[in-house]
XYZ file of C-alpha atoms in Angstrom:
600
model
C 25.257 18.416 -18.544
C 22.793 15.465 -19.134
C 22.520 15.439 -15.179
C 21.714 18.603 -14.899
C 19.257 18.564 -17.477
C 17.539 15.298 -15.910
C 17.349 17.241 -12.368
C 15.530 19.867 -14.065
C 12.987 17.833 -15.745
C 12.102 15.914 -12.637
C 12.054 18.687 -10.028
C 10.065 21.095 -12.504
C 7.006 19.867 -11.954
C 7.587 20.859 -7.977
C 8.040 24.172 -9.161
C 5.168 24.966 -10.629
C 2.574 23.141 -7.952
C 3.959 25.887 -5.960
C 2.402 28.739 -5.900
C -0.809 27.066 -4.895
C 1.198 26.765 -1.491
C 0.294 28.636 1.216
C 0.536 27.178 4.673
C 0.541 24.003 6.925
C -2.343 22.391 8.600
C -4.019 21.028 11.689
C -3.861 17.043 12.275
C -7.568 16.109 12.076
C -7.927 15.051 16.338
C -7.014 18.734 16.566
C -9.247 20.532 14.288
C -12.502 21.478 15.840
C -15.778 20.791 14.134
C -13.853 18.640 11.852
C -16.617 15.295 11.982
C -20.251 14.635 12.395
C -22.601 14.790 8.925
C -22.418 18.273 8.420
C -18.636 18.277 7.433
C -18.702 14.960 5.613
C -21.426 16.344 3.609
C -19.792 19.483 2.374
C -18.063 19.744 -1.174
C -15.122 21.620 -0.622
C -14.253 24.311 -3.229
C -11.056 23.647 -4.939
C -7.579 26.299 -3.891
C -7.141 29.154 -5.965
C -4.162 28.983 -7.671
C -0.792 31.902 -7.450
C -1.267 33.085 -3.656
C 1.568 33.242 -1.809
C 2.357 30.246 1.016
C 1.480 32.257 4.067
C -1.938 33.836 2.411
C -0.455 37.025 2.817
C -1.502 36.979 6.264
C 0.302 38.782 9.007
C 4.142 37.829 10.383
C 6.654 38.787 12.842
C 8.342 41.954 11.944
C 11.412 41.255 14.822
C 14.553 41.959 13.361
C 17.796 40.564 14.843
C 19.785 42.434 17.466
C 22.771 43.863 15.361
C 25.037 41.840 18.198
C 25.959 38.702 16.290
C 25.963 35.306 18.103
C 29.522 34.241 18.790
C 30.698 31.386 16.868
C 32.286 27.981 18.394
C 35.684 29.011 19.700
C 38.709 27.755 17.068
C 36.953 28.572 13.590
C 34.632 30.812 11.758
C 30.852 28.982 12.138
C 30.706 27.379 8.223
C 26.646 26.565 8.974
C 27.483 22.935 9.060
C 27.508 20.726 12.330
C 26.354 22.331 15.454
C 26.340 25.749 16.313
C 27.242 26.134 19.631
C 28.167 29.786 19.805
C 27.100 31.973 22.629
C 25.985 35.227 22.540
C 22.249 37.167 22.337
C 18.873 35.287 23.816
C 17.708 35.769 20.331
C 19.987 33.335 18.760
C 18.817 30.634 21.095
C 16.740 28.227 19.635
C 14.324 25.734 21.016
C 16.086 22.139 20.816
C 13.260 20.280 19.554
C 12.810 22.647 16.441
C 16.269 23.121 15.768
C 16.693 19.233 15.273
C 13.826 19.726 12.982
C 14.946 22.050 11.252
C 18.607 20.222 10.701
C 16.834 17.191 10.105
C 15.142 18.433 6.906
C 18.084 19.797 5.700
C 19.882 16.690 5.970
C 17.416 14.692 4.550
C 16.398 17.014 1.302
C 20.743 16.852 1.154
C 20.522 13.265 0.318
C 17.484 13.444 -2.197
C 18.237 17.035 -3.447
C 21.871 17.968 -3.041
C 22.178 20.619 -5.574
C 19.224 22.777 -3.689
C 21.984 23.339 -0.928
C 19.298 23.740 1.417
C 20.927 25.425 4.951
C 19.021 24.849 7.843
C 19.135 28.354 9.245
C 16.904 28.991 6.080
C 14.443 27.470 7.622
C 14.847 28.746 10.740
C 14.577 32.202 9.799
C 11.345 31.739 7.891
C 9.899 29.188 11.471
C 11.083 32.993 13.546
C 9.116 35.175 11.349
C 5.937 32.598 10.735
C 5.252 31.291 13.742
C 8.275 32.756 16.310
C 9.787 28.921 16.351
C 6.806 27.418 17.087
C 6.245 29.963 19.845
C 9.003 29.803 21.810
C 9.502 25.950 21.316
C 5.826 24.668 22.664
C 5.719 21.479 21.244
C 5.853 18.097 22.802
C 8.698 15.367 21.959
C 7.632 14.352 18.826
C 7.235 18.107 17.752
C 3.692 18.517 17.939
C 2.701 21.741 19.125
C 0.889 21.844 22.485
C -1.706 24.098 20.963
C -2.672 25.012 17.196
C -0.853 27.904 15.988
C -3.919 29.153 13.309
C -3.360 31.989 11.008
C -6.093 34.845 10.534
C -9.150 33.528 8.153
C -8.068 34.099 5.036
C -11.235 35.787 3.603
C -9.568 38.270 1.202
C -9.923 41.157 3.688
C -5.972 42.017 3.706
C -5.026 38.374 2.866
C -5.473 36.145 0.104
C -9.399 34.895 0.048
C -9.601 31.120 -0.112
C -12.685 29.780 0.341
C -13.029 26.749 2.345
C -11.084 23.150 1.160
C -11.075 20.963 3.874
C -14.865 21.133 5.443
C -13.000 22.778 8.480
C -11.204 19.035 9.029
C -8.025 21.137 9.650
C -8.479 24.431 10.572
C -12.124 24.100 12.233
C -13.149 26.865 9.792
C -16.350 25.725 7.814
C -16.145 29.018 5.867
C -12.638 30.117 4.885
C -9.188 28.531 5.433
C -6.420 29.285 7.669
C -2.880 29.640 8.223
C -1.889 26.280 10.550
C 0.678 25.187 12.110
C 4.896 26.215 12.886
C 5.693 26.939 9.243
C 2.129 27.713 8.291
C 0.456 25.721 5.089
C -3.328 25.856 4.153
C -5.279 22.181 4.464
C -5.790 21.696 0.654
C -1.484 22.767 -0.019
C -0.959 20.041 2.360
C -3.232 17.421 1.505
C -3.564 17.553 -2.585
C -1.586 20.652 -3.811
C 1.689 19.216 -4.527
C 3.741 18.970 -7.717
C 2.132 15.325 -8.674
C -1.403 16.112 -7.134
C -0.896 14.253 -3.492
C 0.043 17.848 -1.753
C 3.084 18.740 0.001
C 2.696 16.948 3.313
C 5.698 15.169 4.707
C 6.616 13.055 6.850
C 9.515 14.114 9.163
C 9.937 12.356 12.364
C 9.518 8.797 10.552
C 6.249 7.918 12.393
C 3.989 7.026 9.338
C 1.953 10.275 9.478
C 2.347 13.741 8.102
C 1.410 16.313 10.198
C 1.300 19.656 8.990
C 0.936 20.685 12.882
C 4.461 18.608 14.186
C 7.583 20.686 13.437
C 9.217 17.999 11.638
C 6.718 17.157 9.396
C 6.264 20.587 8.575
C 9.983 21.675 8.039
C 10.361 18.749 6.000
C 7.721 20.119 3.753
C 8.713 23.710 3.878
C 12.268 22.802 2.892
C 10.918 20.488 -0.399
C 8.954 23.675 -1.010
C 11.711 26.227 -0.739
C 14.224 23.141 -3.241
C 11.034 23.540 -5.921
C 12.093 24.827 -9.414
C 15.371 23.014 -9.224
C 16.397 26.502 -7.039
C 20.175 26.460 -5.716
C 19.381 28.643 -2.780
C 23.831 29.532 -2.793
C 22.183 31.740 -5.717
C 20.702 34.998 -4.492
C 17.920 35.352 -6.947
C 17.151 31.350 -6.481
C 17.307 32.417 -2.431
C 15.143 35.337 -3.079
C 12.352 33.569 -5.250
C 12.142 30.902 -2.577
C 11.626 33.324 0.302
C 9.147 35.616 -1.970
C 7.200 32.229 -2.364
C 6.318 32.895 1.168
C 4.875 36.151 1.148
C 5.787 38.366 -1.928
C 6.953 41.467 0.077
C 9.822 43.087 0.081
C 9.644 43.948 3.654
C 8.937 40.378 4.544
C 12.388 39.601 2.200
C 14.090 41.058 4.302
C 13.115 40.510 7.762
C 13.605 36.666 6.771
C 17.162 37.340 4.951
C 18.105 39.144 8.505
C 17.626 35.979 10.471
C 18.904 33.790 7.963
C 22.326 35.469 8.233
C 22.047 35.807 12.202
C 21.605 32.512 12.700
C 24.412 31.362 10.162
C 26.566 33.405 12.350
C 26.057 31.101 15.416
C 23.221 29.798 17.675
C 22.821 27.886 20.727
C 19.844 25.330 21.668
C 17.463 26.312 24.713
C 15.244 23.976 26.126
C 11.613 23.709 24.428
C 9.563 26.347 25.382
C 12.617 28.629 26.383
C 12.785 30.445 23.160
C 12.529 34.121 22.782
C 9.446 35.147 21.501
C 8.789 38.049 18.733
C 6.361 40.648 19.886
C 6.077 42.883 16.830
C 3.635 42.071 13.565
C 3.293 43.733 10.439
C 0.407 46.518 10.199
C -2.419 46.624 8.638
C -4.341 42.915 9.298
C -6.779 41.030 10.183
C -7.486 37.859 11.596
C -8.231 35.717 15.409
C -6.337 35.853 18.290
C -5.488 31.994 18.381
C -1.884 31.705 18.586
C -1.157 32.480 15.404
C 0.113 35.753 13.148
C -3.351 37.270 13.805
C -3.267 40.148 15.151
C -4.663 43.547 13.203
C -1.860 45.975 13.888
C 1.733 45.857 15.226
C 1.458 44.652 18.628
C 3.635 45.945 21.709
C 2.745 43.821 24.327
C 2.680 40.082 24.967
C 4.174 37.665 22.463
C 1.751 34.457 21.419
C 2.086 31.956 23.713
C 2.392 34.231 26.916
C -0.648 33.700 29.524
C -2.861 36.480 30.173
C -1.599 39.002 32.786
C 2.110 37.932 32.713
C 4.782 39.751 31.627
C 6.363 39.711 28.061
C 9.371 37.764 27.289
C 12.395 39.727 28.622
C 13.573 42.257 26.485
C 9.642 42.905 25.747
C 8.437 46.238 25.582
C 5.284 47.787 26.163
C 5.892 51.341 24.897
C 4.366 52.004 21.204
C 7.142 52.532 18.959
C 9.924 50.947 20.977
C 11.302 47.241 20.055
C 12.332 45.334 22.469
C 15.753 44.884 24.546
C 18.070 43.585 21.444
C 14.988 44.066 19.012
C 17.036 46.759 17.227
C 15.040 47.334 13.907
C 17.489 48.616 11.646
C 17.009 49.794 8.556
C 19.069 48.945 5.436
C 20.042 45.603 3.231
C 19.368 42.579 5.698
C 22.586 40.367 6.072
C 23.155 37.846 3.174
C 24.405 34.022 3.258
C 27.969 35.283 3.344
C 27.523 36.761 6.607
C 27.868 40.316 6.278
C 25.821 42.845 8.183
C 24.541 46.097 7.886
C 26.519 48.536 9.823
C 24.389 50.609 12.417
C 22.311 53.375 11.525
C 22.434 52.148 7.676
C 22.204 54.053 4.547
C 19.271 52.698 2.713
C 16.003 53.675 3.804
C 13.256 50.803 4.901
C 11.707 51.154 1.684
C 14.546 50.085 -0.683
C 13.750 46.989 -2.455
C 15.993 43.846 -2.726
C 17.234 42.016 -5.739
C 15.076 39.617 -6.314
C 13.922 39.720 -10.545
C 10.968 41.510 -10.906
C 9.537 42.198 -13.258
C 9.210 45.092 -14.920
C 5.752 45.414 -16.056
C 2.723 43.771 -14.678
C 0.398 42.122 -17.184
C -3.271 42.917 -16.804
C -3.803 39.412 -19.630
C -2.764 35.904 -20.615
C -4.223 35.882 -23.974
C -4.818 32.124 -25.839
C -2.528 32.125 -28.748
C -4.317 29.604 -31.440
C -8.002 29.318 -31.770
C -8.119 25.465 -31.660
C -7.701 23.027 -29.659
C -4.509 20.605 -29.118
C -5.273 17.210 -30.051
C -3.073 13.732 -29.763
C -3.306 10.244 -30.119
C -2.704 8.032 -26.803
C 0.781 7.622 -25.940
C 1.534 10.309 -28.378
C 3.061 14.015 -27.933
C 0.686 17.092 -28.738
C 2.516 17.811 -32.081
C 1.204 22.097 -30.774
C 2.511 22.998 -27.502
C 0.340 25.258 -24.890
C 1.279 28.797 -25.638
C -0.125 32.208 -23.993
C 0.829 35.558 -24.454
C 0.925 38.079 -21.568
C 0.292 41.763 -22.575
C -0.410 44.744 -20.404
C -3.883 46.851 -20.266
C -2.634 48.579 -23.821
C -2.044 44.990 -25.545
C 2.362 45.851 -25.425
C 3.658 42.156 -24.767
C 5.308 41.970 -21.306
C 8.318 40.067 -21.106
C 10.129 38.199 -17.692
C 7.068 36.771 -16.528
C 6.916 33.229 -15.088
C 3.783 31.479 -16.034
C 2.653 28.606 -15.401
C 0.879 25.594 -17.048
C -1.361 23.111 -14.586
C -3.028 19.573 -15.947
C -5.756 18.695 -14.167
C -5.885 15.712 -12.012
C -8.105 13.794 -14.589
C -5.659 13.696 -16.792
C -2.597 11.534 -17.384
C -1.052 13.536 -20.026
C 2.317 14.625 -18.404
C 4.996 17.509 -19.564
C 9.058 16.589 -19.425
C 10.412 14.732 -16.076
C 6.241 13.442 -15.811
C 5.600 16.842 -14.066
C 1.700 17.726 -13.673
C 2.764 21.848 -13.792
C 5.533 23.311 -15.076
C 6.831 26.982 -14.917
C 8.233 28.913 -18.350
C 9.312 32.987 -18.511
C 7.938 34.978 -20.979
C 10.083 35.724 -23.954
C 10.610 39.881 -25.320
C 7.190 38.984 -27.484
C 5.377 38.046 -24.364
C 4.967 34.228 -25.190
C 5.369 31.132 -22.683
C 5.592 28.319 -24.584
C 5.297 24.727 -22.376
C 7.619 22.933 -23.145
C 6.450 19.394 -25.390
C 3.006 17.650 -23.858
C 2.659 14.092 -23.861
C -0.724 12.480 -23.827
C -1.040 9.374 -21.339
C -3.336 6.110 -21.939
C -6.443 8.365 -21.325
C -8.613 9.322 -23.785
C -11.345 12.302 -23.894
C -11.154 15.853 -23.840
C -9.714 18.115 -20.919
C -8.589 21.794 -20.072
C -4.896 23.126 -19.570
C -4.789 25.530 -16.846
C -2.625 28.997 -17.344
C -1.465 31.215 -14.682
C 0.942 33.811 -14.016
C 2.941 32.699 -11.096
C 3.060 36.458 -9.106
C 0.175 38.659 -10.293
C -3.586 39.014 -10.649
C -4.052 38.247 -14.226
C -6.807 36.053 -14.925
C -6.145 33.004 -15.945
C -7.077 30.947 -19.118
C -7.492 27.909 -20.469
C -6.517 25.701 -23.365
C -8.140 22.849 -24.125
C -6.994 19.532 -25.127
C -8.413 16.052 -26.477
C -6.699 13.065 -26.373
C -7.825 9.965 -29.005
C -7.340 6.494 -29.035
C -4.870 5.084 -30.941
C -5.897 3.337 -34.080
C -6.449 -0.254 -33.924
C -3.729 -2.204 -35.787
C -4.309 -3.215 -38.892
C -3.703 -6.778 -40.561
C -4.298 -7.480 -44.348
C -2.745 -11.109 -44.217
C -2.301 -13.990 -41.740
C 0.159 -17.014 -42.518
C 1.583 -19.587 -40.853
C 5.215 -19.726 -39.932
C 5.284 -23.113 -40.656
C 4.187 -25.205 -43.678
C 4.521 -28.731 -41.558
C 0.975 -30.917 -41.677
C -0.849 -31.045 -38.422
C -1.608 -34.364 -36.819
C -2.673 -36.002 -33.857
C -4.294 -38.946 -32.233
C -7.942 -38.904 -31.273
C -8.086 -38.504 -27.423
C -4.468 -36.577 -27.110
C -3.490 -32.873 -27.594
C -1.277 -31.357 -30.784
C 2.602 -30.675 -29.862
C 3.073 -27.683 -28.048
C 2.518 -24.774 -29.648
C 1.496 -26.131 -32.762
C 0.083 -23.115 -34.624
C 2.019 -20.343 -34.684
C 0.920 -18.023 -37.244
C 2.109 -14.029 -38.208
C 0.186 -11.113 -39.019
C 1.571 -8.430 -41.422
C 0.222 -5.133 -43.414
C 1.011 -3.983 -46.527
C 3.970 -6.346 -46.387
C 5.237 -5.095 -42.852
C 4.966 -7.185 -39.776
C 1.895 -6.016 -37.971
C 2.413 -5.555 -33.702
C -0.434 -5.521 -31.785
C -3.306 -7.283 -34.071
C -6.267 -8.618 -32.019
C -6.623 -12.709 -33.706
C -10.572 -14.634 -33.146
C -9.253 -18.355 -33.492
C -12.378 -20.346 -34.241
C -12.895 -24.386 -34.649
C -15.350 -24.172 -37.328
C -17.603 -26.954 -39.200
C -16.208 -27.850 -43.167
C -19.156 -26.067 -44.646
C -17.147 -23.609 -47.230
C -20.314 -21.646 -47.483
C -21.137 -20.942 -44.210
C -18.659 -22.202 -41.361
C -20.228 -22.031 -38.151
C -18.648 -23.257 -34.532
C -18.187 -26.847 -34.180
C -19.493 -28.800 -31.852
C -16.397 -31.319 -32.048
C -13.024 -32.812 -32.913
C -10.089 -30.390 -31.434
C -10.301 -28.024 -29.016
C -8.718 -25.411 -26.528
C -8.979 -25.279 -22.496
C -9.934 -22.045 -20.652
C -6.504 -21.266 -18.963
C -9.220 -18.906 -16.631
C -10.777 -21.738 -15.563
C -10.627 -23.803 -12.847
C -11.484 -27.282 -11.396
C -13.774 -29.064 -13.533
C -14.427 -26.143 -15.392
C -11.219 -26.407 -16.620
C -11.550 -29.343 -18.767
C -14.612 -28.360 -20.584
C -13.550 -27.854 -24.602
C -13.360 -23.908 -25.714
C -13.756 -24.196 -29.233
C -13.821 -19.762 -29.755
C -10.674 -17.943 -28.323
C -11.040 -13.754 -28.854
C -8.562 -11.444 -27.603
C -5.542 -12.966 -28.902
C -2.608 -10.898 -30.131
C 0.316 -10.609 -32.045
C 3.589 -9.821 -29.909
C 5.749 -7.173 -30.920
C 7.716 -9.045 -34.228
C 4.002 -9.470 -35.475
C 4.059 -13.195 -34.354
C 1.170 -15.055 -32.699
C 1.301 -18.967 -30.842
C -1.908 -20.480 -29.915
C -2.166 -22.336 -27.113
C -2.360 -25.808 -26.579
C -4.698 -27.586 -28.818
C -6.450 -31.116 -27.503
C -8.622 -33.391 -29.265
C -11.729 -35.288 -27.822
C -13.064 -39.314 -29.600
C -13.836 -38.004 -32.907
C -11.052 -38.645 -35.896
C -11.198 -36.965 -39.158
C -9.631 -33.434 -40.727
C -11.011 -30.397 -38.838
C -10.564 -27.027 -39.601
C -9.099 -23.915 -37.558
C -10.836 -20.848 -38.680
C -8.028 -17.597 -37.943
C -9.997 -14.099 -38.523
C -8.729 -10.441 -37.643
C -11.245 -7.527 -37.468
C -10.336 -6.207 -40.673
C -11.211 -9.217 -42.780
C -7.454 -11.195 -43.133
C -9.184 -14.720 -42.731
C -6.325 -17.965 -42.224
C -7.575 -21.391 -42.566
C -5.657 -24.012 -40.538
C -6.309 -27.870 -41.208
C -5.637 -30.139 -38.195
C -5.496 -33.932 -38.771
C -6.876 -36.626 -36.205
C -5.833 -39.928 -36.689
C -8.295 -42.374 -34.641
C -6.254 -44.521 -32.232
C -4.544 -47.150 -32.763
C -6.681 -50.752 -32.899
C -10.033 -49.131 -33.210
């Protein structure tokens, strides 16, 4: 149990960086317009927060031939090792892209085991995004050979996200796109990850992360899907992850279909031999480079294909008609487990899957307190963030996932040192975050609150963090009561003075100690100009020998203890005094003895 708990705490804060994910990116050589003073002068707006991954933008509507692929002769395919199973063109899969996609799983196995991330997850969401990269066309490392860009997301059917990047990405100045084989906007990539540094990853090892290369980008996607400590061998778990994507039930499951096709068997194709989808979702916008852009369902070429060549085979050009083995059938889409919809199935196109929803949507996220939440440094907010979420008649709504973002200026940090975290609405329409703790910085900043899946505004609570109180000391005393004594022109033993603070009878941590050589004048001591001593252990060369007769900045250790350092003495002989002061007036008087030297 304490496991389990831990893995929640520390993949929470993935969770809830989330929904600020919406697609992958070009590499900066490849995004046009990207230099020159007009981009490095922009001030990119920050992402808006809860829109799906993809933007909402356009993706392959293909569905899988009902024909499953056969599985490797001797034993049921399990979805582990190769696939090697023969069967329809559809489940071949470009080789490149298929290692990426295994290669993600693999790795996000040995960091994240209980996500139980399959590969042919990925691989169905890769065929409906971007049709595997378009057929495979991307060079040995897994760069594409051309961007794949998504339709301008400018709110016009999509999500509307302004600009982040200054075009260094996408080449859009204005709005951002969809980039790249599993699609992620510039700023998800760069700085919209759970701990602020985005969700960019590395994939093929070579020091870079490349939202256009397929393994950088499957890497990501899969680290995205794990988020919220999901187990994706639960169907709502599977079904939140996919919805992450694009919340549509349609788009559900077209993915869910391909999922369970390819766990049936595949076989690898060469790169750039990969079937490619031909039909799109109705009713958007967007360009016609490469990527899920067109404005209706399209029954013609599929991207990738040059201009006056045929469609892929199987491609058809008659409205209305899918494809050779494109047979869109209606019904459940085939689950994890394997099974299939028989032909001609019973449920209409429209039914909706399982995946939670809710059952009202709020129209408000209402503050609950009037004041702010203060804390000490260091310390936990003794009030947790809390909102309420009520519908357009003020009825609490309960079941809905909210979350709570700290800004970037902040240090503060909720359970597992997550930056966001994601709580459900209880049956009185309050999220509660769960305990805040404030970091070393102090000043005042503002808790961002969202709901994770609808159009609620959100608010803000606001937050001050203080310093901690200095530590007090009411007395200083020596440890020891032995005398003091040296000989003119050597140093006291090591560590001579060692002296402890306490208050109000309690050994005092943390006390800031002025140790001062002062002149014997009771009624005004002032710095002396001789007798003992310190070095400056900051100094060096010559410097380093020149007397220090003021140290500042000293300060007792945790058991309220204090040892100065080494004290010398220069030709003068007599009984000096050590002046010990804290800043809330506990004053210790130390008397060190020089003895001139012997003979004199």
């Amino acid at each position: 149990m304490a496991a389990t708990f831990r893995r929640r705490l520390q993949r929470g804060a993935a969770s809830t960086a989330v929904a600020a994910l919406v697609l992958a990116a070009l590499t900066a050589s490849q995004a046009p317009g990207a230099t020159g003073a007009a981009a490095a002068k922009r001030r990119p707006a920050p992402p808006p927060a809860d829109v799906p991954i993809d933007g909402g933008s356009a993706y392959y509507t293909d569905l899988p031939p009902l024909k499953s692929p056969v599985p490797p002769h001797g034993s049921p395919h399990t979805g582990k090792g190769p696939a090697t199973g023969r069967g329809p063109a559809e489940a071949g899969l470009p080789a490149t892209v298929l290692a990426a996609y295994k290669k993600a799983a693999t790795t996000i196995d040995a960091s994240d085991p209980g996500c139980r991330l399959p590969w042919q997850l990925l691989a169905g969401i890769g065929k409906v995004e971007s049709g595997q990269a378009r057929g495979g066309a991307v060079d040995a490392e897994g760069t594409t050979l051309r961007p794949i860009l998504g339709p301008q997301l400018n709110g016009h059917g999509f999500a509307r996200i302004t600009d982040t990047d200054a075009g260094r990405y996408d080449g859009d100045l204005t709005h951002d796109r969809a980039v790249g084989p599993m699609q992620f906007i510039p700023s998800t990539w760069s700085n919209g990850g759970p701990d602020g540094t985005g969700w960019g990853a590395d994939g093929n090892g070579d020091g870079k992360k490349d939202p256009h290369n397929v393994f950088d980008a499957a890497l990501a996607a899969g680290r995205y899907l794990c988020a919220g400590d999901r187990d994706l061998t639960a169907q709502d778990d599977l079904d939140r992850a996919i919805l992450g994507y694009n919340h549509s039930d349609e788009y559900l499951r077209t993915v869910l279909s391909w999922y369970a096709f390819y766990r049936n068997g595949t076989h690898e194709v060469p790169d750039g031999k990969g079937v490619l989808p031909v039909h799109r979702d109705a009713g958007r916008s967007g360009d016609a480079n490469g990527g899920r852009s067109e404005g209706k369902r399209h029954h013609g070429r599929g991207p990738g294909a040059e201009p006056g060549k045929s469609p892929r085979p199987g491609g058809s050009d008659k409205p209305g008609k899918p494809g050779k083995g494109q047979q869109h059938h209606p019904g459940k889409p085939g689950r994890p487990d394997g099974t299939r919809p028989t032909p001609g199935g019973t449920q209409p196109p429209t039914q909706k899957p399982t995946p939670s929803p809710e059952p009202t949507h709020p129209t408000t996220l209402v503050r609950v307190g009037d004041k702010d939440l203060t804390a000490t440094a260091g310390a936990e907010f003794a009030t947790p963030p809390q909102v309420r979420a009520q519908d357009a008649q003020g009825k609490a709504v309960a079941g809905v996932p909210v979350r709570f973002t700290l800004p970037p200026t902040s240090d503060a940090r909720f359970p597992g040192d997550a930056t966001a975290v994601t709580v459900t609405t209880d049956k009185d329409g309050l999220a509660t975050a769960p305990t805040l703790r404030a970091g070393d910085r102090t000043g005042d900043f503002r808790i961002r609150v969202s709901t994770v899946r609808h159009t609620a505004p959100a608010v803000e609570v606001g937050a001050t963090v203080k310093a901690k109180p200095a530590p007090k000391a009411d007395k200083l005393a020596r440890t020891s009561d032995k005398e003091l004594t040296a000989t003119a022109g050597k140093a006291f033993a090591e560590d001579a003075v060692e002296i402890k603070a306490t208050y109000q009878g309690e050994l005092a941590a943390g006390v800031v100690v002025t140790a001062t050589m002062v002149t014997n004048d009771p009624q005004r001591p002032v710095e002396n100009d001789k007798g003992p001593y310190f070095k400056d252990p900051e100094a060096t060369g010559h410097d380093g020998d020149k007397p220090v007769r003021t140290l500042t900045g000293l300060t007792t250790d945790a058991n309220g203890l204090l040892k100065l350092p080494k004290i010398y003495t220069d030709a003068h002989s007599g009984t000096f005094l050590l002046r010990l002061t804290t800043a809330d007036g506990a004053v210790l008087t130390v008397k060190l003895k020089v003895a001139a030297p012997a003979g004199s």
